Coordinates of C-alpha atoms in Angstrom, one line a residue:
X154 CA -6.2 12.9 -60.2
X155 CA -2.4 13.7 -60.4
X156 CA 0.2 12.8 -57.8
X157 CA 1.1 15.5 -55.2
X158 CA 4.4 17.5 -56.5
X159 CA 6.4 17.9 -53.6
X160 CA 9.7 19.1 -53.5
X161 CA 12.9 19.8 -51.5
X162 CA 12.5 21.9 -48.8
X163 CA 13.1 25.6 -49.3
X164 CA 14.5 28.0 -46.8
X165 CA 11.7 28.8 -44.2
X166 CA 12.0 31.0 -41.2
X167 CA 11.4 29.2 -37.4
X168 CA 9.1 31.3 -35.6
X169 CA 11.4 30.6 -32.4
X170 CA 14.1 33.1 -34.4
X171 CA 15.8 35.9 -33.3
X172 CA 14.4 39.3 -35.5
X173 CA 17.2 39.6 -37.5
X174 CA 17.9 42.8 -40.2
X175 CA 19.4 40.9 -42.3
X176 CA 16.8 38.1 -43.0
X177 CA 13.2 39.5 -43.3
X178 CA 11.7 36.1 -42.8
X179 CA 12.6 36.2 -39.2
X180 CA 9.9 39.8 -39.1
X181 CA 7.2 37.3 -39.8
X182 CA 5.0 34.8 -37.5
X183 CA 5.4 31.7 -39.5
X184 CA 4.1 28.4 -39.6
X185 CA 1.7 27.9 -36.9
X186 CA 1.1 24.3 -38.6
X187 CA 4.6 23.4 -38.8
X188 CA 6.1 22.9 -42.4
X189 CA 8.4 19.9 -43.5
X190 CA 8.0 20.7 -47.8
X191 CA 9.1 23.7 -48.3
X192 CA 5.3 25.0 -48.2
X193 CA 6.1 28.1 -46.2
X194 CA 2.9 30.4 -44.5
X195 CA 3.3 33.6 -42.2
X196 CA 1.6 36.7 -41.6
X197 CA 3.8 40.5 -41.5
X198 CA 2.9 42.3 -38.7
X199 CA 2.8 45.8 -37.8
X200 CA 5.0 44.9 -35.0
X201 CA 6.8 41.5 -34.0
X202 CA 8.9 41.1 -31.1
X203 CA 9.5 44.4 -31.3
X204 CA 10.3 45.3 -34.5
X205 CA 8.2 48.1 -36.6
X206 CA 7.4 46.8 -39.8
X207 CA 5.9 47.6 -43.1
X208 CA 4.4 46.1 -45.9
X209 CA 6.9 47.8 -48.7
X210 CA 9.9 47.1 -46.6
X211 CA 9.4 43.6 -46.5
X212 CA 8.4 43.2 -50.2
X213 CA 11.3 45.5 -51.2
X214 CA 13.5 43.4 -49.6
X215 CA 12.2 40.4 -51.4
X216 CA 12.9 41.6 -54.6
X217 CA 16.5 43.1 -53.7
X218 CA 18.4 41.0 -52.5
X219 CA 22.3 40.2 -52.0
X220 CA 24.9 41.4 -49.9
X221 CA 25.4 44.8 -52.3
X222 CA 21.9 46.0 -52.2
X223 CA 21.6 49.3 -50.2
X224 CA 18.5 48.2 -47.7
X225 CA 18.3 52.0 -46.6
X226 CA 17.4 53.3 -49.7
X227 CA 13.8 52.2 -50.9
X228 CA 13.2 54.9 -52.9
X229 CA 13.9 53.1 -56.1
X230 CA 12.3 49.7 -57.0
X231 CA 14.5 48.1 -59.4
X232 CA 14.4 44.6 -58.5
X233 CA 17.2 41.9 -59.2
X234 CA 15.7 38.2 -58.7
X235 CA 14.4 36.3 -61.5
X236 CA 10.9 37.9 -61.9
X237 CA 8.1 40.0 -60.3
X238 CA 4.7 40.9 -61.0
X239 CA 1.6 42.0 -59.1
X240 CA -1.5 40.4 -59.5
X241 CA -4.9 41.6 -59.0
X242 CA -8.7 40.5 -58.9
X243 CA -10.4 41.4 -62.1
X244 CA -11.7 45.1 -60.5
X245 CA -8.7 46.3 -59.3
X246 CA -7.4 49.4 -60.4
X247 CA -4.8 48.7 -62.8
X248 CA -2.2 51.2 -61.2
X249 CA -1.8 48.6 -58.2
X250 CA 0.3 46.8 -60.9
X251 CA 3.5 48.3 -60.0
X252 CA 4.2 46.6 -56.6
X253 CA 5.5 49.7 -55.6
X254 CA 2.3 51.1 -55.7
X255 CA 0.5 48.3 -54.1
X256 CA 3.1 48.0 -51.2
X257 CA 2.5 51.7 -50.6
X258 CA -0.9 51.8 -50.7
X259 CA -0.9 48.4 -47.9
X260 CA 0.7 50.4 -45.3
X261 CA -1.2 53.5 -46.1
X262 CA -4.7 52.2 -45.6
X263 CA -4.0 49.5 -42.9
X264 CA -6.9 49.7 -39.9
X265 CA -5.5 51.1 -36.9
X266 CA -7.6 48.1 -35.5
X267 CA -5.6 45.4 -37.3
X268 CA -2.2 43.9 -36.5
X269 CA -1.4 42.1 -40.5
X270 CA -0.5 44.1 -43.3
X271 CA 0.6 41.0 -45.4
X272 CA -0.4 37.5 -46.2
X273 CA 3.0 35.9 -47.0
X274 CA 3.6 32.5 -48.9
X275 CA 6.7 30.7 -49.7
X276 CA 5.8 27.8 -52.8
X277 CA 8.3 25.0 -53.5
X278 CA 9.2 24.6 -57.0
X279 CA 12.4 23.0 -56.6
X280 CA 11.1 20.0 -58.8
X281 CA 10.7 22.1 -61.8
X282 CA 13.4 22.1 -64.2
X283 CA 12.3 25.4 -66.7
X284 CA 12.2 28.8 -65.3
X285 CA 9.8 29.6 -67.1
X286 CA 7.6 26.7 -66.1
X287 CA 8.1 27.4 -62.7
X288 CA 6.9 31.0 -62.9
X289 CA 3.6 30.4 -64.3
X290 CA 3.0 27.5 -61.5
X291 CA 3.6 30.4 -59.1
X292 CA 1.8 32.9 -61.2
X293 CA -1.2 31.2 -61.7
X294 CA -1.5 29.8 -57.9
X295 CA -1.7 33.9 -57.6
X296 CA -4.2 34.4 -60.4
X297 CA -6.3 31.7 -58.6
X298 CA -6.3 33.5 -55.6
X299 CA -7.6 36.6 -57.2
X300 CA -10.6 34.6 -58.5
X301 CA -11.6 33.0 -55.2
X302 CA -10.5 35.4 -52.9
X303 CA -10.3 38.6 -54.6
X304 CA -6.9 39.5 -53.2
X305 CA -3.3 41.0 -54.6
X306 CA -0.1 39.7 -54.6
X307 CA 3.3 40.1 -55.7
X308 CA 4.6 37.2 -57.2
X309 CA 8.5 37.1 -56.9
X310 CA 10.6 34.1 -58.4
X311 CA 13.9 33.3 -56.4
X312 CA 16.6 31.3 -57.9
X313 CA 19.2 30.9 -55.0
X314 CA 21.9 28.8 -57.5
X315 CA 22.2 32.1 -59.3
X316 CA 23.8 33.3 -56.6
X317 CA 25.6 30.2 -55.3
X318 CA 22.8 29.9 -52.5
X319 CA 22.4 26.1 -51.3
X320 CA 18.4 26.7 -51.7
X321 CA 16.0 25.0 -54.1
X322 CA 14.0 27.1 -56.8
X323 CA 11.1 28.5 -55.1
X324 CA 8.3 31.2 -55.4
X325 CA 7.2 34.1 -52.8
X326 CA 3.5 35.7 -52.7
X327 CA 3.3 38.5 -50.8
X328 CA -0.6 38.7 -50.2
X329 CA -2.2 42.1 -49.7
X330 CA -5.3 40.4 -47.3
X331 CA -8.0 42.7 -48.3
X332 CA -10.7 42.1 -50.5
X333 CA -10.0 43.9 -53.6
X334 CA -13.1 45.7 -55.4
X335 CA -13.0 48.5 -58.0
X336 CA -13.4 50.8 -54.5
X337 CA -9.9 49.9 -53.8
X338 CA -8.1 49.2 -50.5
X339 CA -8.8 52.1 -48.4
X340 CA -12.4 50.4 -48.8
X341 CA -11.9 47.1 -49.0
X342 CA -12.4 44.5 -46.0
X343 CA -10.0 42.2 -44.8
X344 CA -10.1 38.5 -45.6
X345 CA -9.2 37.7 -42.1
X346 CA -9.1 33.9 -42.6
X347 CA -5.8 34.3 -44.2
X348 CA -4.5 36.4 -41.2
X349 CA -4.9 34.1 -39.2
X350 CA -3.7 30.6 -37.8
X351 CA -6.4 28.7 -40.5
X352 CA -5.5 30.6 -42.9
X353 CA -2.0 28.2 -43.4
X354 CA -4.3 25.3 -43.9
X355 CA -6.3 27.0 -46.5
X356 CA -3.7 28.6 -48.7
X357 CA -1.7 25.2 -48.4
X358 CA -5.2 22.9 -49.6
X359 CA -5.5 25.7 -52.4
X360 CA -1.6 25.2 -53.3
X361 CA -2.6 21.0 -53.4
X362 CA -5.2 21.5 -55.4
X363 CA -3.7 23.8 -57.8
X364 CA -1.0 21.5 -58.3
X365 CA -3.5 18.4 -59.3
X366 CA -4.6 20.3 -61.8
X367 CA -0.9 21.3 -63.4
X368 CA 0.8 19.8 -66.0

């Protein structure tokens, strides 16, 4: 069995912080574990500390980011970081492949009984030293999650030294927590394990795992 990869820590939101506009991570209730590698887990809320949120918001602003991006105008998804793709359990309906899409279609068929529209994972990949390496890690942590749990995500790639940021390479999963059949997700049931406090151990034992078994 391989060695662990771990890497420098990447920046992680305190769930003690002020809601801030500016930083989306600070929407989210994070780490109920606690995180010192970079291994990043919180769940989006329709609400949190008072703040309405929204599954597209919060992914929109994942994949637009810098200081020039208009955040009031979501109404085109043109995204600017180093790569995004959705992906989706084997009988998903292959329009959810736009994340736009997806997003949409999160907030639309949320249960009025249920506080989490998203599953959200930060993975540390500031040992790798290929872009291209380091997306399929991501990637295929996703795909692996499809198989077993039968749940989306958007995969987004941030570089933060392309824009000067003092931030190690790392990878974001926003996690649609719904088990995804060909019914899609106004039928689907949630996989409430992973909106909930547990649900940080298990994603962070899958992420271990999937790392033994990478190059």
């Amino acid at each position: 069995m391989a060695a662990k990869k771990r890497s420098p820590q990447a920046k992680t939101a305190k769930s003690s912080q002020k809601v801030s506009e500016q930083n989306p991570l600070t929407w989210l209730y994070t780490n109920p574990q606690g995180s010192s590698d970079g291994f990043t887990f919180g769940v989006l809320r329709k609400t949190f500390r008072g703040r309405e949120n929204s599954a597209h918001e919060f992914g929109w602003r994942k994949c637009h980011v810098g200081t020039h991006i208009d955040v009031s105008d979501r109404s085109v998804w043109s995204p600017n970081v180093e790569k995004v793709e959705v992906v989706l359990p084997a009988k998903a309906d292959d329009l959810l492949r736009d994340p736009d899409v997806l997003l949409r279609q999160a907030d639309e068929f949320v249960s009025p009984t249920e506080a989490g529209l998203l599953t959200y994972v930060t993975l540390p990949l500031g040992d790798m030293d290929r872009l291209h390496t380091a997306w399929e890690r991501a990637r295929s942590y996703a795909v692996s999650l499809a198989s077993s749990r039968k749940v989306a995500s958007v995969v987004v790639l941030h570089s933060p030294g392309a824009i000067g940021a003092p931030y190690p390479l790392h990878a974001h999963l926003c996690i649609v927590p719904k088990v995804l059949t060909g019914l899609g997700l106004a039928h689907g049931a949630y996989d409430q394990e992973l909106l909930h406090d547990g649900g940080q151990d298990i994603l962070r034992e899958l992420w271990e795992d999937h790392l033994d078994k990478c190059p």
